[in-house]
Amino acid sequence: MTNPAISIIGGGLAGCEAAWQAANRGCQVTLYDMKPHSFSPAHSSADLAELVCSNSFRSDDPTSAVGLLKEEMRLLDSLIMAAAAVTKVPAGKALAVDRSLFARFITEKIHSHANISICRDEIRTLPAEDDTHPLTIMATGPLTADSLAASLQEITGEHLAFYDAIAPIVVTDSLNMGIIYQASRYEEGPGDYLNCPMDEDQYKSFIAAVTAADKVPLKSFEKHKYFEGCLPIEVMVERGEDTLRFGPMKPVGLPDPRTGRDPYAVIQLRKENVQASHYNMVGFQTKLTYPSQKKVFAMIPGMENVEFERLGSIHRNTFVCGPKVLEPSLQLKKRNDILLAGQLTGVEGYVESTAMGLLAGINAALLVNDKKTVVPPHDTALYALIRHLTQTEPKRFQPSNINFGLFDPLPRKNGKKIPKRFRGQIRSEKALQLIKEWREAT
Ligand SMILES: Cc1cc2nc3c(=O)[nH]c(=O)nc-3n(C[C@H](O)[C@H](O)[C@H](O)COP(=O)(O)OP(=O)(O)OC[C@H]3O[C@@H](n4cnc5c(N)ncnc54)[C@H](O)[C@@H]3O)c2cc1C
């Protein structure tokens, strides 16, 4: 009897992880990648699993959200995590790798796996529905080649977003509510937004600091291609000193209850989750470097001691609106014979993309063996990502890194909130126990 077959398009982080998971479950995998015949604007190596920018997988502390996600994947025999362990370089509390050794290690593992064949070809269209074709995982990443992206768009009927604007997320407990006030524009009474008011001097100093701050250099293919609706703040500042005051920092309709007057400018914060433990800086997508963001945003009144759950960024991206088009198994709602994996699903980052490869690989193997697909247990980082992809209100959907804001709040202890310094450890212990029990089902 031949093994059930799976095709995977894209040999990046997610595609390699999916191939590994499915092949280890006895499936016959064909992994397609267009390299080295054709490269995306950010890829340049012939090896699979190429890291296109930083060499860091971020914190390795299992009490941080991204550290926990990595630990969950290690428990599930992740190839990418194994490669990172073998090729890591010293980087304090972060897990960073030698990118060439890392990609080589993975390429060799995939090459030598008895159940995987590699095919170096660009795939231009997804298989038609009535074709007899193997179950397909599409894992072609944020820079998916154009014709294949168009083919996916044809199936989903949804526009694929092409720019990924990520505004910083702040921790509510770190905000100074002696200065910040609650109000929604033009509405009576305390509204849903938190507002950081600025007077004229504060605004001018802030604009000068944004102008002078270090920015992450643009890749050539990113230049001049921003959507007008999601310009980075520093690009708006280049257009004139008052541009932000007429954009995301517009103060009108937001009187400060202490003065009864609209301030000169306002930074608005919008709830990031139902429990309001985190807020998003509205319209503050930016390419300032991380150290600059920390320095410049601490100038905002009420944010002197701000803690960030996530900092801002913007780059080209291709992703679906998960809540509209994806099942929790990562199958397309309209085509159950196709699963998405990696950054295409609407997660953000190396670790998160790998995680969505891991789950797609597991579910594809279950499907071709006529078994039910699985969803990771509640209260794990893997589940938090799947829930973000499938249950966020579609209008609000934006790609996300893993962060504890995507988890349910921890129950109170003796009527009191558990102090922040203990929360990561509590979450981590519970999640890892759940994954150990769950892996038998996969
Ligand atoms: C410019 C840029 C910088 C980034 N920097 C970071 C960072 O510093 N840290 C971070 O955590 N994340 C970063 N990201 C996000 C990062 O790309 C993803 O997190 C991760 O690489 C996505 O993994 P993936 O497997 O989904 O896609 P990829 O790793 O991009 O893999 C996709 C693969 O599919 C192949 N492919 C594409 N189209 C086709 C086709 N039609 N046929 C066959 N093969 C195809 C490509 O050759 C590639 O090998 C960055 C993204 C971009 C675009």
Coordinates of C-alpha atoms and ligand atoms in Angstrom, one line a residue:
M1 CA 0.0 0.0 0.0
T2 CA 1.4 3.5 -0.9
N3 CA 1.5 6.2 1.8
P4 CA -1.1 9.0 1.5
A5 CA 0.2 12.0 -0.5
I6 CA 0.5 15.6 0.5
S7 CA 1.8 18.5 -1.6
I8 CA 3.3 21.5 0.1
I9 CA 4.0 24.7 -1.8
G10 CA 6.7 26.8 -0.2
G11 CA 9.8 25.5 1.5
G12 CA 10.2 28.3 4.0
L13 CA 9.9 28.0 7.8
A14 CA 6.2 26.9 7.7
G15 CA 6.5 24.6 4.7
C16 CA 9.5 22.8 6.1
E17 CA 7.9 22.4 9.5
A18 CA 4.6 21.1 7.9
A19 CA 6.6 18.7 5.7
W20 CA 8.4 17.3 8.7
Q21 CA 5.3 16.8 10.8
A22 CA 3.4 15.2 7.9
A23 CA 6.3 13.0 6.8
N24 CA 6.9 11.8 10.4
R25 CA 3.3 10.7 10.5
G26 CA 3.9 8.4 7.5
C27 CA 2.7 10.7 4.7
Q28 CA 4.5 11.0 1.3
V29 CA 5.2 14.7 1.0
T30 CA 6.3 16.6 -2.1
L31 CA 7.7 20.0 -1.2
Y32 CA 7.8 22.6 -3.9
D33 CA 9.9 25.8 -3.8
M34 CA 10.7 28.2 -6.6
K35 CA 14.3 28.8 -5.4
P36 CA 16.9 28.9 -6.9
H37 CA 15.1 29.4 -10.3
S38 CA 13.2 32.4 -9.0
F39 CA 13.6 34.4 -5.8
S40 CA 11.2 36.7 -3.9
P41 CA 12.7 40.2 -3.4
A42 CA 13.9 39.2 0.1
H43 CA 15.2 35.7 -0.5
S44 CA 18.7 35.0 -1.9
S45 CA 19.9 31.6 -0.8
A46 CA 19.2 28.3 -2.5
D47 CA 18.6 26.6 0.8
L48 CA 15.2 26.1 2.3
A49 CA 14.0 27.8 5.5
E50 CA 15.8 31.0 4.8
L51 CA 15.5 33.8 7.5
V52 CA 15.0 36.9 5.4
C53 CA 15.8 39.5 8.0
S54 CA 16.8 39.2 11.7
N55 CA 18.4 36.0 12.9
S56 CA 16.5 36.0 16.1
F57 CA 13.6 33.9 17.3
R58 CA 13.1 36.4 20.1
S59 CA 12.9 35.5 23.8
D60 CA 13.6 32.0 24.9
D61 CA 12.2 32.5 28.4
P62 CA 9.3 30.1 28.6
T63 CA 7.4 32.5 30.9
S64 CA 7.2 35.0 27.9
A65 CA 4.5 34.4 25.3
V66 CA 7.0 33.7 22.4
G67 CA 9.2 31.6 24.7
L68 CA 6.1 29.5 25.6
L69 CA 5.2 29.1 22.0
K70 CA 8.6 27.7 21.2
E71 CA 8.5 25.4 24.2
E72 CA 5.1 24.0 23.0
M73 CA 6.6 23.4 19.6
R74 CA 9.6 21.6 21.1
L75 CA 7.2 19.2 22.8
L76 CA 5.7 18.5 19.4
D77 CA 9.0 17.6 17.8
S78 CA 9.5 20.8 15.8
L79 CA 12.2 20.6 13.1
I80 CA 12.7 24.4 13.2
M81 CA 13.2 24.4 16.9
A82 CA 15.7 21.5 16.6
A83 CA 17.6 23.4 14.0
A84 CA 17.7 26.5 16.2
A85 CA 19.1 24.5 19.1
V86 CA 21.9 23.1 17.0
T87 CA 22.8 26.3 15.3
K88 CA 22.3 28.9 18.0
V89 CA 24.6 31.8 18.7
P90 CA 24.9 33.7 22.0
A91 CA 22.2 36.4 22.3
G92 CA 21.4 36.8 26.0
K93 CA 17.8 35.7 26.7
A94 CA 17.0 35.6 23.0
L95 CA 17.3 32.5 20.8
A96 CA 19.3 33.6 17.8
V97 CA 20.9 31.4 15.2
D98 CA 23.6 31.3 12.6
R99 CA 21.3 31.7 9.6
S100 CA 23.4 29.8 7.1
L101 CA 24.0 26.8 9.3
F102 CA 20.3 26.9 10.3
A103 CA 19.0 26.8 6.7
R104 CA 21.6 24.1 5.8
F105 CA 20.6 21.9 8.7
I106 CA 17.0 22.1 7.7
T107 CA 17.6 21.6 4.0
E108 CA 19.7 18.4 4.8
K109 CA 17.1 17.0 7.2
I110 CA 14.3 17.5 4.6
H111 CA 16.5 16.1 1.8
S112 CA 17.4 13.0 3.7
H113 CA 13.9 12.2 4.9
A114 CA 12.6 9.0 3.3
N115 CA 9.1 10.4 2.9
I116 CA 9.9 13.8 1.4
S117 CA 10.7 14.7 -2.2
I118 CA 11.8 18.2 -3.0
C119 CA 10.7 19.8 -6.3
R120 CA 12.4 23.1 -7.3
D121 CA 9.5 24.7 -9.3
E122 CA 7.4 27.8 -9.1
I123 CA 3.7 26.9 -8.7
R124 CA 1.5 29.4 -10.5
T125 CA -2.0 28.2 -9.6
L126 CA -3.6 26.2 -6.9
P127 CA -5.2 22.9 -8.1
A128 CA -8.7 23.1 -9.5
E129 CA -11.4 21.7 -7.3
D130 CA -12.4 18.8 -9.6
D131 CA -8.7 17.8 -10.1
T132 CA -7.6 14.5 -8.6
H133 CA -4.7 16.0 -6.7
P134 CA -3.1 15.4 -3.3
L135 CA -4.2 17.5 -0.3
T136 CA -2.3 20.7 -0.6
I137 CA -0.7 23.0 1.9
M138 CA 0.1 26.5 0.7
A139 CA 3.0 28.0 2.7
T140 CA 4.4 30.6 0.3
G141 CA 4.8 33.4 2.9
P142 CA 4.5 37.2 3.0
L143 CA 6.1 37.5 -0.5
T144 CA 4.1 34.9 -2.3
A145 CA 4.8 35.0 -6.0
D146 CA 2.1 37.1 -7.8
S147 CA 0.3 34.5 -9.9
L148 CA -0.1 32.1 -7.0
A149 CA -1.4 34.9 -4.8
A150 CA -4.0 35.8 -7.5
S151 CA -5.0 32.1 -7.6
L152 CA -5.6 32.1 -3.8
Q153 CA -7.5 35.4 -4.1
E154 CA -9.8 33.8 -6.7
I155 CA -10.7 31.0 -4.4
T156 CA -11.2 33.1 -1.3
G157 CA -13.0 35.9 -3.1
E158 CA -11.2 38.1 -0.5
H159 CA -8.6 40.8 -1.2
L160 CA -5.3 39.6 0.1
A161 CA -3.8 42.5 2.1
F162 CA -0.4 43.6 0.8
Y163 CA 0.8 45.8 3.6
D164 CA 1.2 44.9 7.1
A165 CA 0.9 47.8 9.5
I166 CA 1.6 47.0 13.0
A167 CA 1.1 49.6 15.7
P168 CA 2.6 49.1 19.2
I169 CA 0.6 47.4 21.9
V170 CA 1.1 48.7 25.5
V171 CA 0.4 47.2 28.8
T172 CA -2.5 49.0 30.6
D173 CA -1.0 48.7 34.0
S174 CA 2.0 50.7 32.9
L175 CA -0.1 53.8 31.9
N176 CA -0.4 56.9 34.0
M177 CA -4.2 57.4 34.4
G178 CA -3.5 60.6 36.3
I179 CA -2.9 62.2 32.8
I180 CA -4.7 59.9 30.4
Y181 CA -8.5 60.2 30.1
Q182 CA -11.3 58.0 28.7
A183 CA -13.3 59.4 25.9
S184 CA -14.7 58.4 22.4
R185 CA -14.7 61.1 19.8
Y186 CA -17.9 63.3 20.0
E187 CA -19.5 61.0 22.6
E188 CA -20.8 62.0 26.0
G189 CA -19.4 60.3 29.1
P190 CA -16.4 57.9 29.5
G191 CA -15.8 56.3 26.1
D192 CA -14.0 53.2 24.9
Y193 CA -10.7 54.9 24.1
L194 CA -7.9 56.1 26.3
N195 CA -6.5 59.5 25.3
C196 CA -3.0 60.9 25.9
P197 CA -3.3 64.7 25.6
M198 CA -0.5 67.0 24.4
D199 CA -0.2 70.7 24.5
E200 CA 1.5 72.7 21.7
D201 CA 5.0 72.5 23.2
Q202 CA 4.8 68.8 23.9
Y203 CA 3.5 68.2 20.3
K204 CA 6.4 70.2 18.7
S205 CA 9.0 68.4 20.8
F206 CA 7.4 65.0 19.9
I207 CA 7.5 65.8 16.1
A208 CA 11.1 66.9 16.4
A209 CA 12.0 63.6 18.2
V210 CA 10.2 61.5 15.5
T211 CA 12.1 63.4 12.8
A212 CA 15.4 62.9 14.5
A213 CA 14.9 59.2 15.5
D214 CA 16.6 56.3 13.8
K215 CA 14.5 54.4 11.3
V216 CA 14.8 50.9 10.0
P217 CA 16.1 51.3 6.4
L218 CA 13.6 50.3 3.7
K219 CA 14.2 47.4 1.3
S220 CA 14.2 48.7 -2.2
F221 CA 10.9 46.9 -3.0
E222 CA 9.2 48.5 0.0
K223 CA 9.8 52.1 -1.2
H224 CA 6.9 54.3 -2.1
K225 CA 4.4 51.5 -1.8
Y226 CA 2.5 52.3 1.3
F227 CA -1.2 52.4 1.4
E228 CA -2.3 55.9 2.1
G229 CA -4.5 54.5 4.8
C230 CA -1.7 53.1 6.8
L231 CA 1.3 55.4 6.4
P232 CA 4.0 55.1 9.0
I233 CA 3.9 58.1 11.4
E234 CA 7.4 59.2 10.3
V235 CA 6.3 59.4 6.7
M236 CA 3.4 61.5 7.7
V237 CA 5.7 63.8 9.7
E238 CA 7.9 64.2 6.6
R239 CA 4.8 65.7 4.9
G240 CA 4.5 68.5 7.3
E241 CA 4.5 69.4 11.0
D242 CA 0.7 69.3 11.3
T243 CA 0.0 66.1 9.3
L244 CA -0.3 64.0 12.4
R245 CA -2.6 66.5 14.1
F246 CA -4.9 66.0 11.1
G247 CA -4.5 62.3 11.1
P248 CA -4.0 59.8 14.0
M249 CA -3.4 62.6 16.5
K250 CA -6.5 64.6 15.7
P251 CA -7.7 66.2 18.9
V252 CA -11.2 67.4 18.0
G253 CA -14.3 66.0 19.8
L254 CA -12.1 64.7 22.6
P255 CA -12.3 67.4 25.4
D256 CA -10.1 66.7 28.4
P257 CA -12.5 66.4 31.4
R258 CA -10.0 68.4 33.5
T259 CA -10.1 71.5 31.2
G260 CA -13.3 71.0 29.3
R261 CA -11.3 71.8 26.1
D262 CA -9.9 69.8 23.2
P263 CA -6.1 69.4 23.7
Y264 CA -3.6 70.5 21.0
A265 CA -3.1 66.8 19.9
V266 CA -4.1 63.4 21.2
I267 CA -2.7 59.9 21.0
Q268 CA -5.6 57.4 21.2
L269 CA -5.3 53.9 22.6
R270 CA -7.8 51.3 21.7
K271 CA -8.5 48.1 23.7
E272 CA -6.6 45.1 22.3
N273 CA -8.6 42.5 24.2
V274 CA -11.8 42.0 26.1
Q275 CA -10.1 42.1 29.4
A276 CA -8.5 45.5 28.5
S277 CA -5.1 44.4 29.8
H278 CA -3.5 45.8 26.6
Y279 CA -4.2 48.7 24.4
N280 CA -3.2 49.4 20.8
M281 CA -1.7 52.8 19.8
V282 CA -4.2 53.8 17.1
G283 CA -2.7 54.6 13.7
F284 CA 0.9 54.4 15.1
Q285 CA 2.4 52.0 12.6
T286 CA 6.1 52.9 12.3
K287 CA 9.5 51.9 11.0
L288 CA 11.3 53.7 13.8
T289 CA 13.9 51.3 15.3
Y290 CA 12.8 49.5 18.5
P291 CA 15.1 51.5 20.7
S292 CA 13.8 54.8 19.1
Q293 CA 10.2 53.7 19.6
K294 CA 10.8 53.1 23.3
K295 CA 12.5 56.5 23.7
V296 CA 10.2 58.6 21.6
F297 CA 6.9 57.1 22.8
A298 CA 7.9 57.6 26.4
M299 CA 7.6 61.3 25.6
I300 CA 3.9 60.9 25.3
P301 CA 2.1 62.3 28.3
G302 CA 0.8 59.4 30.5
M303 CA 3.3 57.0 28.9
E304 CA 6.4 58.0 30.8
N305 CA 6.8 54.5 32.2
V306 CA 5.1 52.6 29.4
E307 CA 5.7 48.9 28.9
F308 CA 5.3 47.5 25.4
E309 CA 3.7 44.1 24.7
R310 CA 4.7 44.6 21.1
L311 CA 6.5 47.4 19.1
G312 CA 5.3 48.8 15.8
S313 CA 6.4 47.8 12.2
I314 CA 5.4 47.9 8.6
H315 CA 6.4 45.8 5.6
R316 CA 5.0 44.1 2.6
N317 CA 2.8 41.2 3.5
T318 CA 0.4 38.8 1.9
F319 CA -2.2 37.3 4.2
V320 CA -5.8 36.2 4.2
C321 CA -8.5 37.6 6.5
G322 CA -8.4 34.4 8.6
P323 CA -11.8 34.9 10.4
K324 CA -13.5 35.0 7.0
V325 CA -11.7 32.2 5.1
L326 CA -10.1 29.8 7.5
E327 CA -11.3 26.8 9.6
P328 CA -9.6 26.3 12.9
S329 CA -7.8 23.3 11.2
L330 CA -6.3 25.9 8.8
Q331 CA -8.3 24.4 5.9
L332 CA -9.9 27.0 3.6
K333 CA -13.6 27.2 4.3
K334 CA -14.3 27.2 0.5
R335 CA -11.9 24.4 -0.3
N336 CA -11.3 21.8 2.4
D337 CA -8.6 20.2 0.2
I338 CA -6.3 23.2 0.7
L339 CA -4.8 24.3 4.0
L340 CA -2.8 27.5 4.5
A341 CA 0.3 27.6 6.7
G342 CA 2.8 30.2 7.8
Q343 CA 2.5 34.0 7.6
L344 CA -0.2 33.7 4.9
T345 CA -2.6 32.7 7.6
G346 CA -2.3 36.1 9.3
V347 CA 0.2 35.4 12.0
E348 CA 3.3 37.6 12.2
G349 CA 6.9 36.5 12.7
Y350 CA 9.3 33.5 12.3
V351 CA 8.1 31.6 15.3
E352 CA 4.4 32.1 14.7
S353 CA 4.7 31.2 11.0
T354 CA 6.5 28.0 12.0
A355 CA 3.7 27.2 14.5
M356 CA 1.1 27.5 11.8
G357 CA 3.2 25.1 9.6
L358 CA 3.4 22.7 12.5
L359 CA -0.4 22.6 12.9
A360 CA -1.1 22.5 9.2
G361 CA 1.2 19.5 8.9
I362 CA -0.5 17.7 11.7
N363 CA -4.0 18.3 10.4
A364 CA -3.0 17.4 6.8
A365 CA -1.7 14.1 8.0
L366 CA -4.9 13.5 10.0
L367 CA -7.1 14.4 7.0
V368 CA -5.3 12.1 4.5
N369 CA -5.7 9.3 7.0
D370 CA -9.5 10.0 7.2
K371 CA -9.2 11.2 10.8
K372 CA -10.7 14.3 12.5
T373 CA -8.6 17.4 12.5
V374 CA -7.5 18.8 15.9
V375 CA -7.3 22.2 17.6
P376 CA -4.7 22.7 20.4
P377 CA -6.1 23.0 23.9
H378 CA -7.4 26.3 25.3
D379 CA -4.8 28.2 27.4
T380 CA -1.9 27.3 25.1
A381 CA 0.0 29.7 22.9
L382 CA -0.9 27.6 19.8
Y383 CA -4.6 27.9 20.6
A384 CA -4.3 31.6 21.2
L385 CA -3.0 32.1 17.6
I386 CA -5.7 29.8 16.1
R387 CA -8.3 31.8 18.0
H388 CA -6.9 35.1 16.8
L389 CA -7.0 33.8 13.2
T390 CA -10.5 32.4 13.3
Q391 CA -12.5 34.3 15.9
T392 CA -11.4 38.0 15.6
E393 CA -14.0 40.3 14.2
P394 CA -13.1 40.4 10.5
K395 CA -13.1 44.2 10.2
R396 CA -10.6 44.5 13.0
F397 CA -8.3 41.6 11.9
Q398 CA -4.6 42.4 11.6
P399 CA -1.7 40.0 11.7
S400 CA -0.3 39.3 15.1
N401 CA 2.7 38.1 17.0
I402 CA 2.0 35.8 19.9
N403 CA 1.4 37.8 23.1
F404 CA -0.4 37.2 26.3
G405 CA -3.1 39.7 25.2
L406 CA -4.4 36.9 23.0
F407 CA -4.9 34.6 26.0
D408 CA -7.9 34.5 28.3
P409 CA -7.3 36.5 31.5
L410 CA -6.1 34.5 34.5
P411 CA -8.7 33.9 37.2
R412 CA -8.3 36.2 40.2
K413 CA -6.8 34.8 43.4
N414 CA -8.7 35.7 46.6
G415 CA -10.5 38.4 44.6
K416 CA -7.2 40.0 43.5
K417 CA -5.4 40.1 40.2
I418 CA -2.3 37.9 40.2
P419 CA 0.8 40.2 40.1
K420 CA 2.3 40.5 36.6
R421 CA 5.6 38.9 37.6
F422 CA 3.9 35.6 38.4
R423 CA 1.5 35.5 35.4
G424 CA 3.9 34.2 32.7
Q425 CA 5.0 31.3 34.9
I426 CA 1.5 30.3 35.7
R427 CA 0.4 30.4 32.1
S428 CA 3.5 28.5 31.0
E429 CA 3.2 25.6 33.4
K430 CA -0.4 25.1 32.6
A431 CA 0.1 25.3 28.8
L432 CA 3.0 22.9 28.7
Q433 CA 1.1 20.3 30.8
L434 CA -1.9 20.6 28.4
I435 CA 0.4 20.2 25.3
K436 CA 2.0 17.1 26.8
E437 CA -1.5 15.5 27.3
W438 CA -2.7 16.7 23.9
R439 CA 0.2 15.5 21.8
E440 CA -1.1 11.9 22.0
A441 CA -4.1 13.0 20.0
T442 CA -2.0 14.3 17.1
Ligands
LIG1 C1 11.1 41.9 4.4 C2 10.7 41.0 5.6 C3 11.4 41.0 6.8 C4 11.0 40.2 7.8 N1 11.7 40.2 9.0 C5 11.3 39.4 10.0 C6 12.1 39.4 11.2 O1 13.1 40.0 11.3 N2 11.7 38.6 12.2 C7 10.5 37.8 12.1 O2 10.2 37.1 13.1 N3 9.8 37.8 11.0 C8 10.1 38.6 9.9 N4 9.4 38.7 8.8 C9 8.3 37.9 8.7 C10 8.8 36.5 8.1 O3 8.9 36.5 6.7 C11 7.9 35.4 8.3 O4 7.7 35.5 9.6 C12 8.5 34.1 7.9 O5 9.6 34.0 7.2 C13 7.3 33.5 7.2 O6 7.5 32.2 7.1 P1 6.7 31.4 5.9 O7 7.2 30.0 5.9 O8 5.3 31.7 6.0 O9 7.3 32.1 4.6 P2 8.8 32.2 4.0 O10 9.8 31.9 5.0 O11 8.9 33.5 3.3 O12 8.8 31.0 2.9 C14 8.0 31.0 1.7 C15 8.7 30.1 0.7 O13 7.8 30.0 -0.4 C16 8.5 30.1 -1.6 N5 7.6 30.5 -2.7 C17 6.9 31.7 -2.7 N6 6.0 31.7 -3.8 C18 6.2 30.4 -4.4 C19 5.6 29.8 -5.5 N7 4.6 30.4 -6.2 N8 6.0 28.5 -5.8 C20 6.9 27.9 -5.1 N9 7.5 28.4 -4.0 C21 7.2 29.7 -3.7 C22 9.6 31.1 -1.3 O14 10.8 30.9 -2.2 C23 10.0 30.8 0.1 O15 11.1 29.8 0.2 C24 9.8 39.4 7.7 C25 9.1 39.5 6.5 C26 9.5 40.2 5.4 C27 8.7 40.2 4.2

